[in-house]
Amino acid sequence: RKEVEQDPGPFNVPEGATVAFNCTYSNSASQSFFWYRQDCRKEPKLLMSVYSSGNEDGRFTAQLNRASQYISLLIRDSKLSDSATYLCVVNTRNQFYFGTGTSLTVIP
Amino acid sequence: DGGITQSPKYLFRKEGQNVTLSCEQNLNHDAMYWYRQDPGQGLRLIYYSQIVNDFQKGDIAEGYSVSREKKESFPLTVTSAQKNPTAFYLCASSIDRLRTGELFFGEGSRLTVL
C-alpha cells in the first residue's frame, strides 16, 4: 500500500467554483502534513501546512482527520491562477512522502 | 534572499556519460534531499543527508552518487549505471530531520539523455 494516495483528477472547474481534494495516508505515526502546489515544469512550493485543528489561508482551507488518516484541501472562489497540480506531503518518522498530485484546471 | 540554487536548469547527456547536478542552499538547513520526478508519478527519494559528511540512500539510489562536504552543498552525480536517467531532478532542504519542518525546493534540473 502506498504511503500517500491522492485522486489524480483531472479536476476541471469553472471560475468561482469551490473544489475539494482529499488525500489519505497509511501510517498512523505520521507527524506532519502539508499541501504543496506545483505548476507545470516547476518545483513544488508550499501552499500550507495542515494542523489538527484545521487552518485557513484566504480562500484555502486545510483539514486533518487523524482518526480516518486523511487530509483535505478546500479552495473557494476558484481563480484561473489556481490551475496547477496539488501535492499532498506527509512526514512520517522524519521521512517525507508524496502523493502523485491532483491536477486542477480552472476554466473561464 | 535565502534559498536553494540548482544548476544547470537543463542538461543533455549522451548515454554512457556521468553528469553532476549542483545544489547549493543558504538557508543554514542541516537536511538536504534529492528527488526524482517522472511524468505522472510522485517524487521519489534518491539520497538524503542530515549532516555534513553523512548521507543515506533513498528508495532509488542505484546509479546515483552524492557527497556532502559542506553544509551548503549537496551535489548529485548521475552515473552511466543509471538505466533511465531522463527525468526532472529536485533538490530540497529542511531545517533538520528532527523538527518536521517543511521542505524547500530548488527550481529543478531537467536531464535528458540522448
Coordinates of N, CA and C in Angstrom, one line a residue:
Chain A
R1 N 0.8 -1.2 0.0 CA 0.0 0.0 0.0 C 0.9 1.2 0.0
K2 N 0.5 2.2 -0.8 CA 1.3 3.5 -0.9 C 1.2 4.2 0.4
E3 N 2.2 5.0 0.8 CA 2.2 5.8 2.0 C 1.2 6.9 1.9
V4 N 1.1 7.5 0.7 CA 0.2 8.6 0.5 C -0.6 8.4 -0.8
E5 N -1.9 8.5 -0.8 CA -2.7 8.4 -2.0 C -3.6 9.6 -2.3
Q6 N -3.6 10.0 -3.5 CA -4.4 11.1 -3.9 C -5.2 10.7 -5.2
D7 N -6.3 11.3 -5.4 CA -7.0 11.1 -6.7 C -6.3 12.0 -7.7
P8 N -5.8 11.5 -8.8 CA -5.0 12.3 -9.7 C -5.8 13.3 -10.5
G9 N -7.2 13.1 -10.5 CA -8.0 14.0 -11.3 C -8.0 13.6 -12.8
P10 N -8.1 14.5 -13.7 CA -8.1 16.0 -13.5 C -9.4 16.5 -13.0
F11 N -9.3 17.6 -12.3 CA -10.5 18.3 -11.9 C -10.6 19.6 -12.8
N12 N -11.6 19.7 -13.5 CA -11.9 20.9 -14.4 C -13.1 21.6 -13.8
V13 N -12.9 22.8 -13.3 CA -14.0 23.5 -12.7 C -14.1 24.9 -13.2
P14 N -15.2 25.5 -13.2 CA -15.4 26.9 -13.7 C -14.9 27.9 -12.7
E15 N -14.5 29.1 -13.1 CA -14.1 30.1 -12.2 C -15.2 30.4 -11.2
G16 N -14.8 30.6 -9.9 CA -15.7 30.9 -8.9 C -16.2 29.6 -8.2
A17 N -15.9 28.5 -8.7 CA -16.4 27.2 -8.0 C -15.6 26.9 -6.8
T18 N -16.2 26.1 -6.0 CA -15.5 25.5 -4.8 C -15.1 24.1 -5.1
V19 N -13.8 23.8 -4.8 CA -13.3 22.4 -5.2 C -12.6 21.9 -3.9
A20 N -12.7 20.6 -3.7 CA -12.1 19.9 -2.6 C -11.2 18.7 -3.0
F21 N -10.1 18.6 -2.5 CA -9.2 17.5 -2.7 C -9.0 16.7 -1.4
N22 N -8.9 15.4 -1.5 CA -8.6 14.6 -0.4 C -7.3 13.8 -0.6
C23 N -6.7 13.4 0.5 CA -5.5 12.6 0.4 C -5.5 11.7 1.6
T24 N -5.2 10.4 1.4 CA -5.1 9.5 2.6 C -3.7 9.1 2.8
Y25 N -3.4 8.8 4.0 CA -2.0 8.3 4.4 C -2.2 7.0 5.2
S26 N -1.2 6.2 5.1 CA -1.3 4.8 5.6 C -0.7 4.6 7.0
N27 N 0.2 5.5 7.4 CA 0.9 5.3 8.7 C 0.3 6.2 9.8
S28 N -0.2 5.6 10.8 CA -0.8 6.4 11.9 C 0.3 7.1 12.7
A29 N 1.5 6.8 12.5 CA 2.6 7.5 13.2 C 3.0 8.8 12.4
S30 N 2.4 9.1 11.3 CA 2.8 10.3 10.6 C 2.6 11.5 11.5
Q31 N 3.6 12.5 11.3 CA 3.7 13.5 12.3 C 3.3 14.9 11.7
S32 N 3.6 15.2 10.5 CA 3.2 16.5 10.0 C 2.8 16.4 8.5
F33 N 2.0 17.3 8.1 CA 1.2 17.2 6.8 C 1.3 18.6 6.1
F34 N 1.3 18.5 4.8 CA 1.5 19.7 4.0 C 0.7 19.6 2.7
W35 N 0.3 20.7 2.2 CA -0.1 20.8 0.8 C 0.9 21.6 0.0
Y36 N 1.3 21.1 -1.1 CA 2.2 21.9 -2.0 C 1.5 22.1 -3.3
R37 N 1.9 23.2 -4.0 CA 1.4 23.5 -5.3 C 2.5 23.3 -6.3
Q38 N 2.3 22.7 -7.4 CA 3.3 22.6 -8.4 C 2.8 23.0 -9.8
D39 N 3.3 24.0 -10.3 CA 3.0 24.4 -11.7 C 3.8 23.6 -12.7
C40 N 3.3 23.6 -13.9 CA 3.8 22.7 -14.9 C 5.3 23.0 -15.1
R41 N 6.1 22.0 -15.0 CA 7.6 22.0 -15.2 C 8.3 22.9 -14.2
K42 N 7.7 23.1 -13.0 CA 8.3 23.9 -12.0 C 8.5 23.1 -10.7
E43 N 9.1 23.7 -9.7 CA 9.3 23.0 -8.5 C 8.1 23.1 -7.6
P44 N 7.8 22.2 -6.7 CA 6.7 22.3 -5.8 C 7.0 23.5 -4.8
K45 N 5.9 24.2 -4.4 CA 6.0 25.3 -3.5 C 5.0 25.0 -2.4
L46 N 5.4 25.3 -1.2 CA 4.5 25.1 0.0 C 3.3 26.0 -0.1
L47 N 2.1 25.4 -0.1 CA 0.8 26.1 -0.1 C 0.4 26.4 1.4
M48 N 0.4 25.3 2.1 CA 0.1 25.4 3.6 C 0.4 24.1 4.3
S49 N 0.8 24.3 5.6 CA 0.9 23.2 6.5 C -0.5 22.9 6.9
V50 N -0.7 21.6 7.4 CA -2.1 21.2 7.9 C -2.0 20.8 9.3
Y51 N -2.9 21.4 10.1 CA -2.9 21.2 11.5 C -4.2 20.5 12.0
S52 N -4.1 19.8 13.1 CA -5.2 19.0 13.6 C -6.5 19.9 13.7
S53 N -6.3 21.1 14.1 CA -7.4 22.0 14.4 C -8.0 22.6 13.1
G54 N -7.3 22.3 12.0 CA -7.7 22.9 10.7 C -7.1 24.3 10.6
N55 N -6.9 24.7 9.4 CA -6.3 26.1 9.2 C -6.8 26.6 7.9
E56 N -6.8 27.9 7.9 CA -7.3 28.6 6.7 C -6.4 29.7 6.3
D57 N -6.2 29.9 5.0 CA -5.4 31.0 4.5 C -6.1 31.6 3.3
G58 N -6.9 32.6 3.5 CA -7.6 33.2 2.4 C -8.7 32.3 1.9
R59 N -8.6 32.0 0.6 CA -9.6 31.1 0.0 C -9.3 29.6 0.2
F60 N -8.2 29.3 0.9 CA -7.8 27.9 1.1 C -8.0 27.5 2.5
T61 N -8.6 26.3 2.7 CA -8.8 25.7 4.0 C -8.2 24.3 4.0
A62 N -7.4 23.9 4.9 CA -6.9 22.6 5.0 C -7.4 21.9 6.3
Q63 N -7.6 20.7 6.3 CA -8.1 20.0 7.5 C -7.4 18.6 7.6
L64 N -7.2 18.1 8.8 CA -6.6 16.9 9.1 C -7.5 16.0 9.9
N65 N -7.8 14.8 9.5 CA -8.6 13.9 10.3 C -7.7 12.7 10.6
R66 N -7.1 12.7 11.9 CA -6.2 11.7 12.2 C -6.8 10.3 12.4
A67 N -8.1 10.3 12.9 CA -8.8 9.0 13.1 C -9.0 8.3 11.8
S68 N -9.3 9.0 10.7 CA -9.5 8.4 9.4 C -8.3 8.5 8.5
Q69 N -7.3 9.1 9.0 CA -6.0 9.3 8.3 C -6.2 9.9 6.9
Y70 N -6.8 11.0 6.9 CA -6.9 11.8 5.6 C -6.7 13.3 5.9
I71 N -6.3 13.9 4.8 CA -6.2 15.4 4.9 C -6.9 15.9 3.7
S72 N -7.4 17.1 3.8 CA -8.2 17.7 2.7 C -7.8 19.1 2.5
L73 N -8.0 19.6 1.3 CA -7.8 21.0 0.9 C -9.0 21.5 0.1
L74 N -9.6 22.6 0.6 CA -10.7 23.2 0.0 C -10.3 24.5 -0.6
I75 N -10.7 24.7 -1.8 CA -10.4 26.0 -2.5 C -11.7 26.7 -2.8
R76 N -12.0 27.8 -2.3 CA -13.2 28.6 -2.6 C -13.0 29.6 -3.6
D77 N -14.0 30.0 -4.4 CA -14.0 31.0 -5.4 C -12.7 30.8 -6.3
S78 N -12.7 29.7 -6.9 CA -11.5 29.4 -7.7 C -11.2 30.5 -8.8
K79 N -9.9 30.7 -8.9 CA -9.3 31.6 -9.9 C -8.6 30.9 -11.0
L80 N -8.5 31.5 -12.1 CA -7.7 30.9 -13.2 C -6.3 30.6 -12.7
S81 N -5.7 31.4 -11.9 CA -4.4 31.2 -11.4 C -4.2 30.1 -10.4
D82 N -5.3 29.5 -10.0 CA -5.3 28.3 -9.1 C -5.0 27.0 -9.9
S83 N -5.0 27.1 -11.3 CA -4.7 25.9 -12.1 C -3.3 25.4 -11.8
A84 N -3.2 24.2 -11.4 CA -1.9 23.6 -11.0 C -2.1 22.2 -10.6
T85 N -1.0 21.6 -10.2 CA -1.1 20.3 -9.5 C -0.9 20.4 -8.0
Y86 N -1.7 19.8 -7.2 CA -1.6 20.0 -5.8 C -1.1 18.7 -5.2
L87 N 0.0 18.8 -4.5 CA 0.7 17.6 -3.9 C 0.4 17.5 -2.4
C88 N 0.0 16.3 -2.0 CA -0.1 16.1 -0.6 C 1.2 15.5 -0.1
V89 N 1.7 16.0 1.0 CA 3.0 15.6 1.5 C 2.9 15.2 3.0
V90 N 3.4 14.1 3.4 CA 3.3 13.6 4.8 C 4.6 13.3 5.3
N91 N 4.9 13.7 6.5 CA 6.2 13.4 7.2 C 5.9 12.3 8.2
T92 N 6.6 11.2 8.0 CA 6.5 10.0 8.9 C 7.8 9.6 9.3
R93 N 8.0 9.7 10.6 CA 9.4 9.4 11.2 C 10.5 10.1 10.4
N94 N 10.3 11.3 10.2 CA 11.3 12.2 9.6 C 11.6 11.8 8.1
Q95 N 10.7 11.1 7.5 CA 10.8 10.9 6.0 C 9.6 11.6 5.4
F96 N 9.8 12.3 4.3 CA 8.7 12.9 3.5 C 8.2 12.0 2.5
Y97 N 6.9 11.8 2.4 CA 6.2 11.0 1.4 C 5.2 11.9 0.6
F98 N 5.2 11.6 -0.7 CA 4.5 12.5 -1.6 C 3.4 11.7 -2.3
G99 N 2.2 12.3 -2.4 CA 1.2 11.8 -3.3 C 1.6 12.1 -4.7
T100 N 0.9 11.5 -5.7 CA 1.2 11.7 -7.1 C 0.7 13.1 -7.6
G101 N -0.2 13.7 -6.8 CA -0.7 15.0 -7.1 C -2.1 15.0 -7.8
T102 N -2.8 16.0 -7.5 CA -4.1 16.2 -8.1 C -4.1 17.4 -9.1
S103 N -4.5 17.2 -10.3 CA -4.4 18.2 -11.3 C -5.7 19.0 -11.3
L104 N -5.6 20.3 -11.2 CA -6.8 21.2 -11.2 C -6.6 22.2 -12.4
T105 N -7.7 22.3 -13.2 CA -7.8 23.3 -14.2 C -9.0 24.2 -14.0
V106 N -8.8 25.5 -13.8 CA -9.9 26.4 -13.6 C -10.3 27.0 -15.0
I107 N -11.5 26.9 -15.4 CA -11.9 27.3 -16.8 C -12.7 28.6 -16.7
P108 N -12.4 29.5 -17.6 CA -13.1 30.8 -17.6 C -14.5 30.6 -17.9
Chain B
D1 N 18.4 37.1 -0.6 CA 17.3 36.2 -0.2 C 17.8 34.8 -0.1
G2 N 17.3 34.1 1.0 CA 17.7 32.7 1.2 C 17.0 31.8 0.2
G3 N 17.7 30.7 -0.1 CA 17.0 29.8 -1.0 C 17.9 28.7 -1.4
I4 N 17.4 27.9 -2.4 CA 18.2 26.8 -2.9 C 18.4 27.0 -4.4
T5 N 19.7 26.8 -4.8 CA 20.0 27.1 -6.2 C 20.5 25.8 -6.8
Q6 N 19.8 25.4 -7.9 CA 20.2 24.2 -8.6 C 20.8 24.6 -10.0
S7 N 21.8 23.9 -10.4 CA 22.3 24.1 -11.8 C 22.9 22.9 -12.3
P8 N 22.8 22.7 -13.7 CA 22.2 23.6 -14.6 C 20.6 23.3 -14.6
K9 N 19.9 24.2 -15.2 CA 18.5 24.0 -15.3 C 18.1 23.0 -16.3
Y10 N 18.8 23.0 -17.4 CA 18.6 22.0 -18.4 C 19.9 21.3 -18.8
L11 N 19.9 20.0 -19.0 CA 21.2 19.3 -19.3 C 20.9 18.2 -20.2
F12 N 21.7 18.1 -21.3 CA 21.6 17.0 -22.2 C 22.9 16.1 -22.1
R13 N 22.7 14.9 -22.1 CA 23.8 14.0 -21.9 C 23.7 12.8 -22.9
K14 N 24.9 12.4 -23.3 CA 24.9 11.2 -24.2 C 24.9 9.9 -23.3
E15 N 24.4 8.9 -23.8 CA 24.4 7.6 -23.0 C 25.9 7.3 -22.7
G16 N 26.1 6.8 -21.4 CA 27.4 6.3 -21.0 C 28.2 7.4 -20.3
Q17 N 27.7 8.6 -20.3 CA 28.4 9.7 -19.6 C 27.8 10.0 -18.2
N18 N 28.7 10.3 -17.3 CA 28.3 10.7 -16.0 C 28.0 12.2 -16.0
V19 N 27.1 12.7 -15.2 CA 26.8 14.1 -15.1 C 26.6 14.5 -13.7
T20 N 27.0 15.7 -13.3 CA 26.8 16.1 -11.9 C 25.9 17.3 -11.8
L21 N 24.9 17.2 -11.0 CA 23.9 18.3 -10.8 C 24.3 19.0 -9.5
S22 N 24.3 20.3 -9.5 CA 24.7 21.1 -8.4 C 23.5 21.5 -7.6
C23 N 23.7 21.5 -6.2 CA 22.6 22.1 -5.3 C 23.3 22.8 -4.2
E24 N 23.0 24.1 -4.1 CA 23.5 24.9 -3.0 C 22.4 25.6 -2.3
Q25 N 22.5 25.7 -0.9 CA 21.5 26.4 -0.2 C 22.1 27.3 0.8
N26 N 21.5 28.4 1.1 CA 22.0 29.4 2.0 C 21.0 29.6 3.1
L27 N 20.2 28.6 3.4 CA 19.2 28.7 4.4 C 19.7 28.2 5.8
N28 N 20.9 27.7 5.8 CA 21.5 27.1 7.0 C 20.7 25.9 7.5
H29 N 20.2 25.2 6.5 CA 19.5 23.9 6.8 C 20.5 22.8 7.0
D30 N 20.2 21.9 7.9 CA 21.0 20.7 8.1 C 20.7 19.6 7.1
A31 N 19.4 19.4 6.8 CA 19.0 18.3 6.0 C 18.8 18.7 4.5
M32 N 19.3 17.8 3.7 CA 19.2 18.1 2.2 C 18.8 16.8 1.5
Y33 N 18.1 16.9 0.4 CA 17.5 15.8 -0.2 C 17.6 15.9 -1.8
W34 N 17.6 14.8 -2.4 CA 17.5 14.7 -3.9 C 16.3 13.8 -4.2
Y35 N 15.4 14.4 -5.1 CA 14.3 13.6 -5.5 C 14.3 13.6 -7.1
R36 N 13.6 12.6 -7.5 CA 13.4 12.5 -9.0 C 11.9 12.5 -9.2
Q37 N 11.5 13.2 -10.3 CA 10.1 13.2 -10.7 C 10.0 12.8 -12.1
D38 N 9.1 11.8 -12.4 CA 8.8 11.4 -13.7 C 7.3 11.8 -14.0
P39 N 7.0 11.9 -15.2 CA 5.6 12.3 -15.6 C 4.6 11.4 -15.0
G40 N 3.6 11.9 -14.3 CA 2.5 11.1 -13.8 C 2.9 10.4 -12.5
Q41 N 4.1 10.6 -12.0 CA 4.5 10.0 -10.7 C 4.8 11.0 -9.7
G42 N 4.7 10.5 -8.4 CA 5.1 11.4 -7.3 C 6.6 11.5 -7.2
L43 N 7.1 12.3 -6.3 CA 8.5 12.4 -6.1 C 9.1 11.2 -5.5
R44 N 10.2 10.8 -5.9 CA 10.9 9.6 -5.3 C 12.3 10.0 -4.8
L45 N 12.6 9.6 -3.6 CA 13.8 10.0 -2.9 C 15.0 9.2 -3.4
I46 N 16.0 9.9 -3.8 CA 17.3 9.3 -4.3 C 18.3 9.2 -3.2
Y47 N 18.6 10.3 -2.6 CA 19.6 10.3 -1.4 C 19.1 11.4 -0.5
Y48 N 19.5 11.3 0.8 CA 19.4 12.4 1.7 C 20.6 12.5 2.6
S49 N 20.7 13.7 3.2 CA 21.8 13.9 4.1 C 21.3 14.8 5.3
Q50 N 21.7 14.3 6.5 CA 21.2 15.0 7.7 C 22.3 15.9 8.2
I51 N 23.5 15.7 7.8 CA 24.6 16.5 8.4 C 25.8 16.3 7.5
V52 N 26.7 17.2 7.6 CA 27.9 17.2 6.7 C 28.7 15.9 6.9
N53 N 29.2 15.4 5.8 CA 29.9 14.1 5.7 C 29.1 12.9 6.0
D54 N 27.8 13.0 5.9 CA 26.9 11.9 6.1 C 25.8 11.9 5.1
F55 N 25.5 10.8 4.5 CA 24.3 10.7 3.6 C 23.8 9.3 3.6
Q56 N 22.5 9.2 3.2 CA 21.8 7.9 3.2 C 21.1 7.6 1.9
K57 N 21.1 6.4 1.5 CA 20.3 6.0 0.3 C 18.8 6.2 0.5
G58 N 18.2 6.7 -0.5 CA 16.7 6.7 -0.5 C 16.2 5.5 -1.2
D59 N 15.0 5.6 -1.8 CA 14.3 4.5 -2.4 C 14.9 4.0 -3.8
I60 N 15.5 5.0 -4.5 CA 16.0 4.7 -5.8 C 17.4 5.2 -6.0
A61 N 18.3 4.8 -5.1 CA 19.7 5.3 -5.1 C 20.6 4.6 -6.2
E62 N 20.2 3.5 -6.8 CA 21.1 2.8 -7.7 C 21.3 3.7 -8.9
G63 N 22.7 3.8 -9.3 CA 23.0 4.6 -10.4 C 23.3 6.0 -10.1
Y64 N 23.2 6.4 -8.8 CA 23.4 7.8 -8.4 C 24.5 7.8 -7.3
S65 N 25.2 8.9 -7.2 CA 26.1 9.1 -6.0 C 26.0 10.6 -5.6
V66 N 26.3 10.8 -4.3 CA 26.3 12.2 -3.7 C 27.5 12.4 -2.8
S67 N 27.7 13.6 -2.4 CA 28.6 14.0 -1.4 C 28.1 15.1 -0.6
R68 N 28.6 15.2 0.6 CA 28.2 16.4 1.5 C 29.4 16.9 2.3
E69 N 30.3 17.5 1.5 CA 31.5 18.0 2.1 C 31.3 19.3 2.8
K70 N 30.3 20.1 2.4 CA 29.9 21.4 3.1 C 28.4 21.4 3.4
K71 N 28.1 22.1 4.4 CA 26.7 22.2 4.8 C 25.8 22.7 3.7
E72 N 26.4 23.7 2.9 CA 25.6 24.4 1.9 C 25.4 23.6 0.6
S73 N 26.2 22.5 0.4 CA 26.3 21.9 -0.9 C 26.0 20.4 -0.9
F74 N 25.2 20.0 -1.8 CA 24.8 18.5 -1.9 C 24.7 18.1 -3.4
P75 N 25.8 18.0 -4.0 CA 25.8 17.6 -5.5 C 25.4 16.2 -5.7
L76 N 24.7 16.0 -6.8 CA 24.2 14.6 -7.2 C 24.9 14.2 -8.5
T77 N 25.5 13.1 -8.6 CA 26.1 12.6 -9.8 C 25.2 11.5 -10.4
V78 N 24.8 11.6 -11.6 CA 24.0 10.6 -12.3 C 25.0 9.8 -13.1
T79 N 25.2 8.6 -12.8 CA 26.3 7.8 -13.4 C 25.7 7.0 -14.6
S80 N 26.6 6.5 -15.4 CA 26.2 5.7 -16.6 C 25.5 4.4 -16.2
A81 N 25.6 4.1 -14.9 CA 24.9 2.9 -14.4 C 23.4 3.1 -14.2
Q82 N 23.0 4.3 -14.2 CA 21.5 4.7 -14.1 C 20.8 4.4 -15.4
K83 N 19.9 3.4 -15.4 CA 19.4 2.9 -16.7 C 18.4 3.8 -17.4
N84 N 17.7 4.6 -16.6 CA 16.8 5.5 -17.3 C 16.9 6.9 -16.6
P85 N 17.9 7.7 -16.9 CA 18.2 8.9 -16.2 C 17.4 10.1 -16.6
T86 N 16.7 10.0 -17.7 CA 15.9 11.2 -18.2 C 14.8 11.5 -17.2
A87 N 14.8 12.7 -16.6 CA 13.9 13.0 -15.5 C 14.1 14.4 -15.1
F88 N 13.2 14.9 -14.2 CA 13.3 16.2 -13.5 C 13.8 15.9 -12.1
Y89 N 15.0 16.5 -11.8 CA 15.6 16.3 -10.5 C 15.4 17.5 -9.6
L90 N 15.0 17.2 -8.4 CA 14.7 18.3 -7.5 C 15.5 18.1 -6.2
C91 N 16.2 19.2 -5.9 CA 16.9 19.2 -4.6 C 16.1 20.0 -3.6
A92 N 16.1 19.5 -2.4 CA 15.3 20.2 -1.3 C 16.1 20.2 0.0
S93 N 15.7 21.1 0.9 CA 16.3 21.1 2.2 C 15.2 21.3 3.3
S94 N 15.5 20.9 4.5 CA 14.6 21.3 5.6 C 15.5 21.6 6.8
I95 N 15.0 22.3 7.7 CA 15.8 22.8 8.8 C 16.6 21.7 9.5
D96 N 16.0 20.6 9.8 CA 16.7 19.4 10.2 C 15.6 18.3 10.2
R97 N 16.0 17.0 10.3 CA 15.1 15.9 10.1 C 14.4 15.6 11.4
L98 N 14.7 16.3 12.4 CA 14.0 16.0 13.7 C 12.8 16.9 14.0
R99 N 12.8 18.1 13.3 CA 11.8 19.0 13.7 C 10.6 19.1 12.7
T100 N 10.6 18.2 11.8 CA 9.5 18.0 10.9 C 9.0 19.3 10.2
G101 N 9.9 20.2 9.9 CA 9.6 21.4 9.2 C 9.3 21.1 7.7
E102 N 8.8 22.0 7.0 CA 8.5 21.8 5.6 C 9.8 21.7 4.8
L103 N 9.6 21.2 3.5 CA 10.7 21.1 2.6 C 10.7 22.4 1.7
F104 N 11.9 22.9 1.4 CA 12.1 24.0 0.5 C 12.8 23.4 -0.7
F105 N 12.3 23.7 -1.9 CA 12.8 23.1 -3.1 C 13.6 24.1 -4.0
G106 N 14.6 23.6 -4.7 CA 15.2 24.4 -5.7 C 14.3 24.3 -7.0
E107 N 14.8 25.0 -8.0 CA 14.0 25.1 -9.2 C 14.0 23.9 -10.1
G108 N 14.9 23.0 -9.8 CA 15.0 21.7 -10.5 C 16.0 21.7 -11.6
S109 N 16.4 20.5 -12.0 CA 17.3 20.3 -13.2 C 16.6 19.3 -14.0
R110 N 16.5 19.6 -15.3 CA 15.8 18.7 -16.2 C 16.9 18.0 -17.1
L111 N 17.1 16.7 -16.9 CA 18.1 16.0 -17.6 C 17.5 15.2 -18.7
T112 N 18.1 15.3 -19.8 CA 17.7 14.5 -21.0 C 18.9 13.7 -21.5
V113 N 18.7 12.4 -21.6 CA 19.7 11.5 -22.2 C 19.4 11.3 -23.7
L114 N 20.4 11.6 -24.5 CA 20.1 11.5 -26.0 C 20.5 10.1 -26.5

